[in-house]
XYZ file of C-alpha atoms in Angstrom:
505
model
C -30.705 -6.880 45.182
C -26.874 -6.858 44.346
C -25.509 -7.185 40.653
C -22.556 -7.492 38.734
C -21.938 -4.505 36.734
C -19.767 -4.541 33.292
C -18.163 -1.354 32.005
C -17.924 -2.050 28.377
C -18.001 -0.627 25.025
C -20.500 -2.190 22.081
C -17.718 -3.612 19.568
C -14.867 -4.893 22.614
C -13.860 -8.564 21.942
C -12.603 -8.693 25.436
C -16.056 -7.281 26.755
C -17.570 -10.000 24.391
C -15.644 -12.528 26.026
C -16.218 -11.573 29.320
C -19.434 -11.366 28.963
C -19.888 -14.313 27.219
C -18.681 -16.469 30.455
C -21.092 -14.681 33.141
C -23.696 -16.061 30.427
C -22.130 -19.685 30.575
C -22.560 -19.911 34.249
C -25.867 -18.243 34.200
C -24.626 -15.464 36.205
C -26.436 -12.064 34.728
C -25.232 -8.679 34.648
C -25.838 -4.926 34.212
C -23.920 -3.573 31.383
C -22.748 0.593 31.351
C -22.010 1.286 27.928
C -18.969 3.694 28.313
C -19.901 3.721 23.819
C -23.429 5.180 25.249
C -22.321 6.753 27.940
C -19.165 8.248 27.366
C -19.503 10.223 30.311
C -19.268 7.323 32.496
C -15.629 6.517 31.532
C -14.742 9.285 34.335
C -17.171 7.232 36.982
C -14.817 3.785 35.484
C -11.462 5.594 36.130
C -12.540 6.893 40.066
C -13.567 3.575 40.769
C -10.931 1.566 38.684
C -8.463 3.213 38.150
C -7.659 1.814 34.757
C -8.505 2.825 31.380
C -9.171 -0.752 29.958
C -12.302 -2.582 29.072
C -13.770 -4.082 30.523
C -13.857 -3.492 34.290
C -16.390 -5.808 36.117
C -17.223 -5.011 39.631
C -19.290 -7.650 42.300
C -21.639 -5.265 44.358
C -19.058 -2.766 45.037
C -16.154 -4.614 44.624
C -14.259 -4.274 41.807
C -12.777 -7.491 40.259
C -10.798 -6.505 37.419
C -10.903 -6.423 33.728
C -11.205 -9.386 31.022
C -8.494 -11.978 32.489
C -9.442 -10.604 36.079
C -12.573 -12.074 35.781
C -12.345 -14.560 34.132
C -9.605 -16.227 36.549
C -12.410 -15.258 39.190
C -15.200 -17.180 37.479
C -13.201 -19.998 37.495
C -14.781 -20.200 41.063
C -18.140 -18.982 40.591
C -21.491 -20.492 39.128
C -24.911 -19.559 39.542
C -26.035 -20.739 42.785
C -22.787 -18.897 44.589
C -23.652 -15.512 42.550
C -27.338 -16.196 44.392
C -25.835 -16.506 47.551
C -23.390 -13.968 47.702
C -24.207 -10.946 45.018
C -27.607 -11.447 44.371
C -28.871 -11.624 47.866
C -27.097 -8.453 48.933
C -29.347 -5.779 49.812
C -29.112 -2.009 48.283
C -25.789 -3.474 46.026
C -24.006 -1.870 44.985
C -24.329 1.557 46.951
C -21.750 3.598 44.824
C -24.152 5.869 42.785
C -21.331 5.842 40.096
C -22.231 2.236 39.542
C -25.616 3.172 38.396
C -27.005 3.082 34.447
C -27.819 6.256 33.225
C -31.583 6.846 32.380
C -31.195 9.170 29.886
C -30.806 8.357 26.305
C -27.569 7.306 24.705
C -24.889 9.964 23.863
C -25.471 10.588 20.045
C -21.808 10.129 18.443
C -20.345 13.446 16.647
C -21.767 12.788 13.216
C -19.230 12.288 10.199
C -19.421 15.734 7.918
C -21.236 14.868 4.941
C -19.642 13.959 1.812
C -19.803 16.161 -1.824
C -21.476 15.922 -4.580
C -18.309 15.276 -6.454
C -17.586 11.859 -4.755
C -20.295 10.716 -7.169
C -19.369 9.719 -10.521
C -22.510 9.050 -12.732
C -22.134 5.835 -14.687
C -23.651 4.360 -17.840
C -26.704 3.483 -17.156
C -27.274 6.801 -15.658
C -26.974 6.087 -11.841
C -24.891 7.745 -9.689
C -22.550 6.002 -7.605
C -19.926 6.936 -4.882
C -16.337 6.395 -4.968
C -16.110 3.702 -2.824
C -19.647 2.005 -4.880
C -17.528 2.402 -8.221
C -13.604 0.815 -6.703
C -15.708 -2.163 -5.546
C -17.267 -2.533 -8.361
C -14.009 -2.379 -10.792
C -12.119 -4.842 -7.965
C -14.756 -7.325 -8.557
C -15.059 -7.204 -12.386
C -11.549 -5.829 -13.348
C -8.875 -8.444 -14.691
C -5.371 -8.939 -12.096
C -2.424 -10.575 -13.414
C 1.365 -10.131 -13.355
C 2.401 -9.634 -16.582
C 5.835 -8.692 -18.248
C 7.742 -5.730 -20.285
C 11.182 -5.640 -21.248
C 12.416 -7.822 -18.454
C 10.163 -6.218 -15.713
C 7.344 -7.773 -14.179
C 4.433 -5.407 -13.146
C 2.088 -7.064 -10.217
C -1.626 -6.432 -10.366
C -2.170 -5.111 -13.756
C -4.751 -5.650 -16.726
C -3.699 -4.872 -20.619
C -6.018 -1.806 -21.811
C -7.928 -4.463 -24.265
C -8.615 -6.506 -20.958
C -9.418 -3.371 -19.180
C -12.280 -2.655 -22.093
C -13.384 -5.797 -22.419
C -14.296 -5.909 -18.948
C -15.996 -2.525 -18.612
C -17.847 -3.801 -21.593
C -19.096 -6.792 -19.347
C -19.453 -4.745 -16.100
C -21.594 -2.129 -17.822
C -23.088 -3.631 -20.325
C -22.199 -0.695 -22.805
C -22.520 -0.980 -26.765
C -19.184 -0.352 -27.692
C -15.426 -0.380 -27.532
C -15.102 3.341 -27.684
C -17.937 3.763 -25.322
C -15.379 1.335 -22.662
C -13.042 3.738 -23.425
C -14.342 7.041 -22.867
C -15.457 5.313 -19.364
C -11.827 3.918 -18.889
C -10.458 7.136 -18.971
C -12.924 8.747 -16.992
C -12.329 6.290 -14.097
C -8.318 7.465 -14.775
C -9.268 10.811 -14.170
C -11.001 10.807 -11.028
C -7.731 8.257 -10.343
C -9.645 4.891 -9.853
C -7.116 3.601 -12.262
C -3.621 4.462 -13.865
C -1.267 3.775 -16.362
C 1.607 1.688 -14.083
C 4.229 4.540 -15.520
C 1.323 7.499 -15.241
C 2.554 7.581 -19.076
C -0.547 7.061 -20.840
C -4.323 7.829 -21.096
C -6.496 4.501 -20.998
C -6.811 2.929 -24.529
C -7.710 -0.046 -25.868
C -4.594 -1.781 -26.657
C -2.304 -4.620 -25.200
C 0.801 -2.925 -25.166
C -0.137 -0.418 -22.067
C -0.265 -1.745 -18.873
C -2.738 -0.490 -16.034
C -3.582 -0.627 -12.315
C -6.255 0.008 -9.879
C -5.775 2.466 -7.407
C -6.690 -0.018 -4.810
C -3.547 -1.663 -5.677
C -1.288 0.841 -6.857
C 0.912 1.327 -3.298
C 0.503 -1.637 -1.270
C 2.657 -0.909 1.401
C 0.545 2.225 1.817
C -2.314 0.650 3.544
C -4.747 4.262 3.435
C -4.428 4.094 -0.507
C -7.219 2.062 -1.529
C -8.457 5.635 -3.511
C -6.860 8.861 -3.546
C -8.882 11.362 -0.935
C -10.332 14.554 -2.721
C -13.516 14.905 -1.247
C -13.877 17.140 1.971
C -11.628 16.006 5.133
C -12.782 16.511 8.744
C -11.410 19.018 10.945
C -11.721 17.559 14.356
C -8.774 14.666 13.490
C -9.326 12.835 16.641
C -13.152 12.871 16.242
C -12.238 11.111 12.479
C -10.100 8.701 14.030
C -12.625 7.744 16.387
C -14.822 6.843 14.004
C -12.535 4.395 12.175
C -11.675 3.118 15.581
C -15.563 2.242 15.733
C -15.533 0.930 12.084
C -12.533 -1.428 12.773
C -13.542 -2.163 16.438
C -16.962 -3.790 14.587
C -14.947 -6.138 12.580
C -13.159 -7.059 15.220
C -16.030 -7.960 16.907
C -17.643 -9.792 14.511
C -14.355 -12.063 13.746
C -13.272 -13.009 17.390
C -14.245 -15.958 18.779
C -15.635 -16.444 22.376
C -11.948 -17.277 23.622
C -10.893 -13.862 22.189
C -9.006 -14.750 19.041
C -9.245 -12.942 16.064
C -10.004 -14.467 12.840
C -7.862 -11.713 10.542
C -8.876 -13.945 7.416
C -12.023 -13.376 7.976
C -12.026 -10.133 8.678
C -10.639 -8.629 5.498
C -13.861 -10.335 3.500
C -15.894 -8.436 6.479
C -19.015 -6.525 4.709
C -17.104 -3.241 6.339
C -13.899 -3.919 5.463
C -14.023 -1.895 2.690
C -15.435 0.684 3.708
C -13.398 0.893 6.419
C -10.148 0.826 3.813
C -12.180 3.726 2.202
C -12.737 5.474 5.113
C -9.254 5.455 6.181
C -8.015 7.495 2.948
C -9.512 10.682 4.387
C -6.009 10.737 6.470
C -4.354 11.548 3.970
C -5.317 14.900 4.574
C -5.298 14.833 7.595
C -2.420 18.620 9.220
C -0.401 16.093 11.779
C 2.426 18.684 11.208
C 0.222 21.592 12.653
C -1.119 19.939 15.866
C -0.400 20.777 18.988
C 2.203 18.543 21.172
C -0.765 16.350 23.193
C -2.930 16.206 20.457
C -0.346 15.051 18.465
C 0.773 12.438 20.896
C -2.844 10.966 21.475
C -3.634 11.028 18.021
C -0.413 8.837 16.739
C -0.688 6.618 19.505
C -4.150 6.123 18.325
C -3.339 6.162 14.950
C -0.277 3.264 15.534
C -2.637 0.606 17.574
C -5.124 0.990 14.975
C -2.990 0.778 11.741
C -1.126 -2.673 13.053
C -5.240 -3.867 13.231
C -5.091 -3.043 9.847
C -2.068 -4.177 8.282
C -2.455 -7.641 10.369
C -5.512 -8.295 7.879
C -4.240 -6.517 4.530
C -0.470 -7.484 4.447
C -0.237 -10.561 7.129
C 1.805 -10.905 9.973
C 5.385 -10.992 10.199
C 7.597 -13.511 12.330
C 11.093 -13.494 12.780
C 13.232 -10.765 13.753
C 13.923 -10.135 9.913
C 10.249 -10.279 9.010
C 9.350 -7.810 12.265
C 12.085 -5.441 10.896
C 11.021 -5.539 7.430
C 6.668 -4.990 8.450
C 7.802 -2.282 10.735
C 10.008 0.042 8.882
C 8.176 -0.778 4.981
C 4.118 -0.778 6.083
C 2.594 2.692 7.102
C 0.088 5.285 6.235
C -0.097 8.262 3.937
C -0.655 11.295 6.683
C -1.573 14.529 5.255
C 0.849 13.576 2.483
C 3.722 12.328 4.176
C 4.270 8.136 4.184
C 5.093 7.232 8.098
C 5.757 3.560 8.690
C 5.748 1.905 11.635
C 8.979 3.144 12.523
C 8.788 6.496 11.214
C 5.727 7.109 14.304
C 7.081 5.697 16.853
C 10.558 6.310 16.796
C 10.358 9.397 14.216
C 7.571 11.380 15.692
C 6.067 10.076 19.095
C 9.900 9.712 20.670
C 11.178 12.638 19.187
C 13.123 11.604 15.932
C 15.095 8.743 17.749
C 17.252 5.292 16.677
C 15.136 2.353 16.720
C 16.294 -0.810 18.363
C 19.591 -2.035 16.189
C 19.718 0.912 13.713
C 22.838 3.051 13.271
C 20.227 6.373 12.705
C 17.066 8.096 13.246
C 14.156 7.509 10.559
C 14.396 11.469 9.592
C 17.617 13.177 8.199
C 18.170 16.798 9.217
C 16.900 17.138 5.228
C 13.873 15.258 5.615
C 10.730 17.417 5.885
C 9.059 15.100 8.233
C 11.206 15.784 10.959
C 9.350 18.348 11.665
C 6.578 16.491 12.820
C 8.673 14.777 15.630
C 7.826 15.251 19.293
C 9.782 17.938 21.244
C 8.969 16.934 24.733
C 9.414 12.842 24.551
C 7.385 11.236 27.234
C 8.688 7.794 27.664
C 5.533 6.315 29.003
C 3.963 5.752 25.104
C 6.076 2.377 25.754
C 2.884 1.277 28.013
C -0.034 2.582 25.151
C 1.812 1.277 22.224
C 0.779 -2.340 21.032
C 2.397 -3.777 17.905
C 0.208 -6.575 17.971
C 2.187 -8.626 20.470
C 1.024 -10.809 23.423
C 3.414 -9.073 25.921
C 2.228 -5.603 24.329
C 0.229 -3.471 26.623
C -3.478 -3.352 25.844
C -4.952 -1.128 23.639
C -6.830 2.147 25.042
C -7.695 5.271 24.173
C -6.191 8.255 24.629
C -7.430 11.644 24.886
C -5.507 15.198 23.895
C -7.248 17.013 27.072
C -6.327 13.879 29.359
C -3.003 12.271 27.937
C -0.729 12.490 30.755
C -3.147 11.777 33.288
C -3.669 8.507 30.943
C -0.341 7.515 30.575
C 0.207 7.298 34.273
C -2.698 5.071 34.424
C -1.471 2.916 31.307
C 1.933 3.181 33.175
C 0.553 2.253 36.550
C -1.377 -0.676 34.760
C 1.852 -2.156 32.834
C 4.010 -2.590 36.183
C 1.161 -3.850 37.970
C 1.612 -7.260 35.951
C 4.753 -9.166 37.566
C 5.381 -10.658 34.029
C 6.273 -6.535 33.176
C 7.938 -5.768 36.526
C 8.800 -8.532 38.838
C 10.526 -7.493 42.362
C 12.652 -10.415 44.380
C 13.490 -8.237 47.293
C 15.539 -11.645 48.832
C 17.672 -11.717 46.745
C 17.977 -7.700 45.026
C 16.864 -8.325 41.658
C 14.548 -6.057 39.221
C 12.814 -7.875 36.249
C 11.542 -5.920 33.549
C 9.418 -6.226 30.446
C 12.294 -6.245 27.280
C 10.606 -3.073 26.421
C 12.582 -1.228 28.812
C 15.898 -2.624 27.635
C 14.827 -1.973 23.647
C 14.252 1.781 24.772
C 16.040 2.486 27.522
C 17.523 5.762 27.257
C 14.117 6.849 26.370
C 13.512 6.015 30.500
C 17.326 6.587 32.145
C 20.550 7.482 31.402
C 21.996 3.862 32.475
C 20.511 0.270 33.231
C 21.485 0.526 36.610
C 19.129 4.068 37.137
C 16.486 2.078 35.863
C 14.697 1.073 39.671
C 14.484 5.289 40.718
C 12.613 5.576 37.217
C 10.645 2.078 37.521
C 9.554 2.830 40.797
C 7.169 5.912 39.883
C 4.758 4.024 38.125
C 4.275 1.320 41.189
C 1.826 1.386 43.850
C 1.259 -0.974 46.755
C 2.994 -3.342 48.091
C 4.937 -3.878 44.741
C 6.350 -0.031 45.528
C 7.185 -0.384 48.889
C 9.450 -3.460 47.918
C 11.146 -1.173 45.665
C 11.780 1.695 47.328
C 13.561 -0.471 50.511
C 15.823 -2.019 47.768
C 16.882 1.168 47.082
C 16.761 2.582 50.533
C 19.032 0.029 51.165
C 22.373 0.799 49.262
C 22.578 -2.557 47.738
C 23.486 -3.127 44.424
C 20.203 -3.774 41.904
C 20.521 -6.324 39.422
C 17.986 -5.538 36.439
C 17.360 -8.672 34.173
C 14.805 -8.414 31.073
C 12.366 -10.693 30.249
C 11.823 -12.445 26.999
C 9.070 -10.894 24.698
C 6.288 -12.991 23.639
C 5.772 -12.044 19.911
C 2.621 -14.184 20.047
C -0.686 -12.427 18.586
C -4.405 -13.032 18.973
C -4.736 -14.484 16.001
C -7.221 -17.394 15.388
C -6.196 -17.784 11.905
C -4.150 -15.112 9.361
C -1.766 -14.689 6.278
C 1.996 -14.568 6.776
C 3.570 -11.206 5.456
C 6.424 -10.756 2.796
C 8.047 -8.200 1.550
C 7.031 -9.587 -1.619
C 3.525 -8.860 -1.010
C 4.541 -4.885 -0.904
C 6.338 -5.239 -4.490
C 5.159 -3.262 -7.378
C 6.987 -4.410 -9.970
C 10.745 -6.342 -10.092
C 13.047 -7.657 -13.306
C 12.458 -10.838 -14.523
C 9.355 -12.594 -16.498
C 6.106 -13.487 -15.368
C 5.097 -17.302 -14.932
């Protein structure tokens, strides 16, 4: 009896979709869990040849991934899967289409945490980090209030500060609130806003959570002292997992993402806990693949996350302002947007527009940058756009053999590279104008460069253009800034603001 067979992993929104429309037409399915069976994501590229999920085959023949299929369904109910899947016999015969019997791959287990990420609190129970931050965001005080002409965002007086402790911990006294105050300031749940004074119980000093001490570092919701894993790309897997849940949980069955939502998610937090252990994280130390898998990784996760903490941005000054002023602290250093892709992961270039590269020759992070700059990231980088390329992962022992499939993948779509052999004209996604000396020398070398990642007919086209000795003309397309958001906040710049001259209202 034929089938239709879904390679998928447990928290994909797009494999949730999918999925969701065999369902509506009553069409079942077989499901290979490539979050199971990560061993069967070698069987999905044979067969596939593409590193997204899903990929839904009929029988043996494979249909596509997400928007594949569900242009395909469009066509297909019940009584025609009957006829024409169902009644096949011996479907599908490719043994790499079967579901593993054995049990589930167990996932590389997160090292455990110390002792000393417990603090013990007044009534005697001990409590984690992360147990203690959400308890003091919940019951701490958060106003803007003024000194001297400055206004300081987020802060509580040191007489609110012990008046709430008092509350949250029902302790006896005011000196009792303080010992506790400054105990939270030592293992640096909370600081003076200057890192001038110990906690007291006054109104003159002015203090802030940690959680909101460096907003536009988004891994700073504690500062990490507890132990930090060695395998960086097994850590980063795990928050992929952690974020890839909330995703789930917040997209609808039409694949939009709810980022309001998300950010009161029961895991948010401890996914913005979580995500502190990066800080340190040796990215300076790696070597060059690992490097380049994990920050393009790292990149198409952090947008995920600053989408739902800071907003997104619109407008071409909004975009510029998001891109070069949100990041993460990594193993010390702050790298925004900017700083990893056009800093490290193309090899300390200019971004689009700017007169310089992010790193001076005096910066220290330069050394981080890429020596060898492989200008196929372009396809496996997603800023959150509709025309970006879909996110994947990526793998230090297989990245180059990945990027040609992510490359491959891109130019398939005619809205990326679109061939009128009539009348000799190239069309290209605008990411190849933005960054196009990271491809060719010239626009008009672009088509010998273009044409190594095509396949097919779409390649054949190509290569008789050029065979031909006729002049090329390259156009870009416009880029959809679009995002698959069913509902989210808008960023500012103001949101990233720490404190700024004037008084508060």
């Amino acid at each position: 009896m034929g089938r239709v067979t879904i390679f998928a992993l447990n928290e994909c929104p797009h494999c949730k979709r999918t999925k969701a429309a065999l369902t509506a037409r009553g069409i079942p399915y077989t499901e290979i869990s490539l979050s199971d069976y990560p061993q069967k994501r070698s069987d999905m590229l044979a067969l596939a040849d593409r590193l997204t999920v899903p990929q839904v085959f009929f029988n043996d023949e494979h249909i596509g991934g997400a928007d594949d299929t569900l242009a395909v369904l469009e066509q297909w109910d019940k009584e025609r899967y009957e006829k024409e899947i169902a009644s096949v016999e011996n479907a599908p015969s490719d043994v790499r289409l079967e579901v593993p019997t054995t049990p589930p791959v167990q996932a590389k287990p997160e090292p455990p945490r110390s002792e000393d990420d417990l603090i013990l609190l007044p009534n005697g129970e001990e409590k984690s980090v992360l147990g203690v931050t959400q308890l003091l965001v919940k019951g701490m005080p958060r106003s803007n209030l003024s000194y001297r002409l400055k206004v300081y965002m987020n802060v509580f007086t040191g007489e609110e500060g012990v008046d709430a402790l008092i509350k949250m911990f029902q302790l006896q006294s005011r000196e009792e609130a303080i010992i506790f105050g400054q105990l939270f300031q030592e293992r640096k749940l909370l600081n003076h806003v200057a890192d001038d004074h110990k906690f007291q119980d006054t109104s003159k000093f002015y203090y802030r959570l940690q959680a909101f001490q460096e907003p536009k570092v988004l891994n700073t919701y504690r500062i990490w002292t507890d132990r930090v894993d060695p395998d960086s790309m097994a850590l980063l897997a795990r928050l992929k997992k952690l974020m890839g849940k909330i995703e789930s949980d917040c997209t609808n069955d039409e694949g939009y993402l709810d980022y309001v939502a998300a950010k009161e998610h029961p895991k948010y937090d401890i996914f913005e806990e979580a995500v502190c252990e990066l800080q340190g994280v040796n990215f300076k130390d790696m070597a060059e693949d690992e490097k380049l898998a994990f920050g393009i990784n790292l990149y198409n996760l952090v947008i995920k996350h600053a989408f739902m903490k800071v907003g997104i941005p619109s407008g071409a000054f909004g975009r510029a302002s998001f891109f070069t002023s949100v990041g993460y602290n990594i193993g010390g250093d702050f790298l925004s947007f900017s700083d990893l892709e056009n800093g490290v992961l193309r090899g300390n270039k200019k971004a689009p527009g700017q007169l310089s590269p992010p790193f001076s020759s005096s910066d220290h992070r330069s050394n981080l940058a890429l020596s060898d700059v492989d200008a196929r990231i372009h396809f496996a980088l997603n800023c959150g756009a509709k025309s970006c390329p879909p996110v994947k992962k990526f793998t230090s022992q297989a990245i180059k053999e990945e990027l040609r499939i992510v490359a491959q993948a891109f130019c398939e779509q005619d809205d990326n590279v679109g061939i009128d052999e009539a009348n000799s004209v190239l069309s290209l996604s605008k990411i190849m104008s933005w960054y196009r000396s990271d491809f060719a020398a010239s626009t008009s070398d672009l088509p010998e460069i273009i044409v190594t990642f095509l396949r097919g007919e779409k390649k054949e086209k190509l290569e008789r253009m050029i065979d031909s000795g006729k002049a090329i003309k390259v156009t870009f397309n416009d880029y959809d800034w679009g995002t698959n958001a069913s509902k989210s906040e808008d960023f500012s710049r103001e949101k990233l603001v720490l404190e700024k001259f004037g008084l508060a209202l």
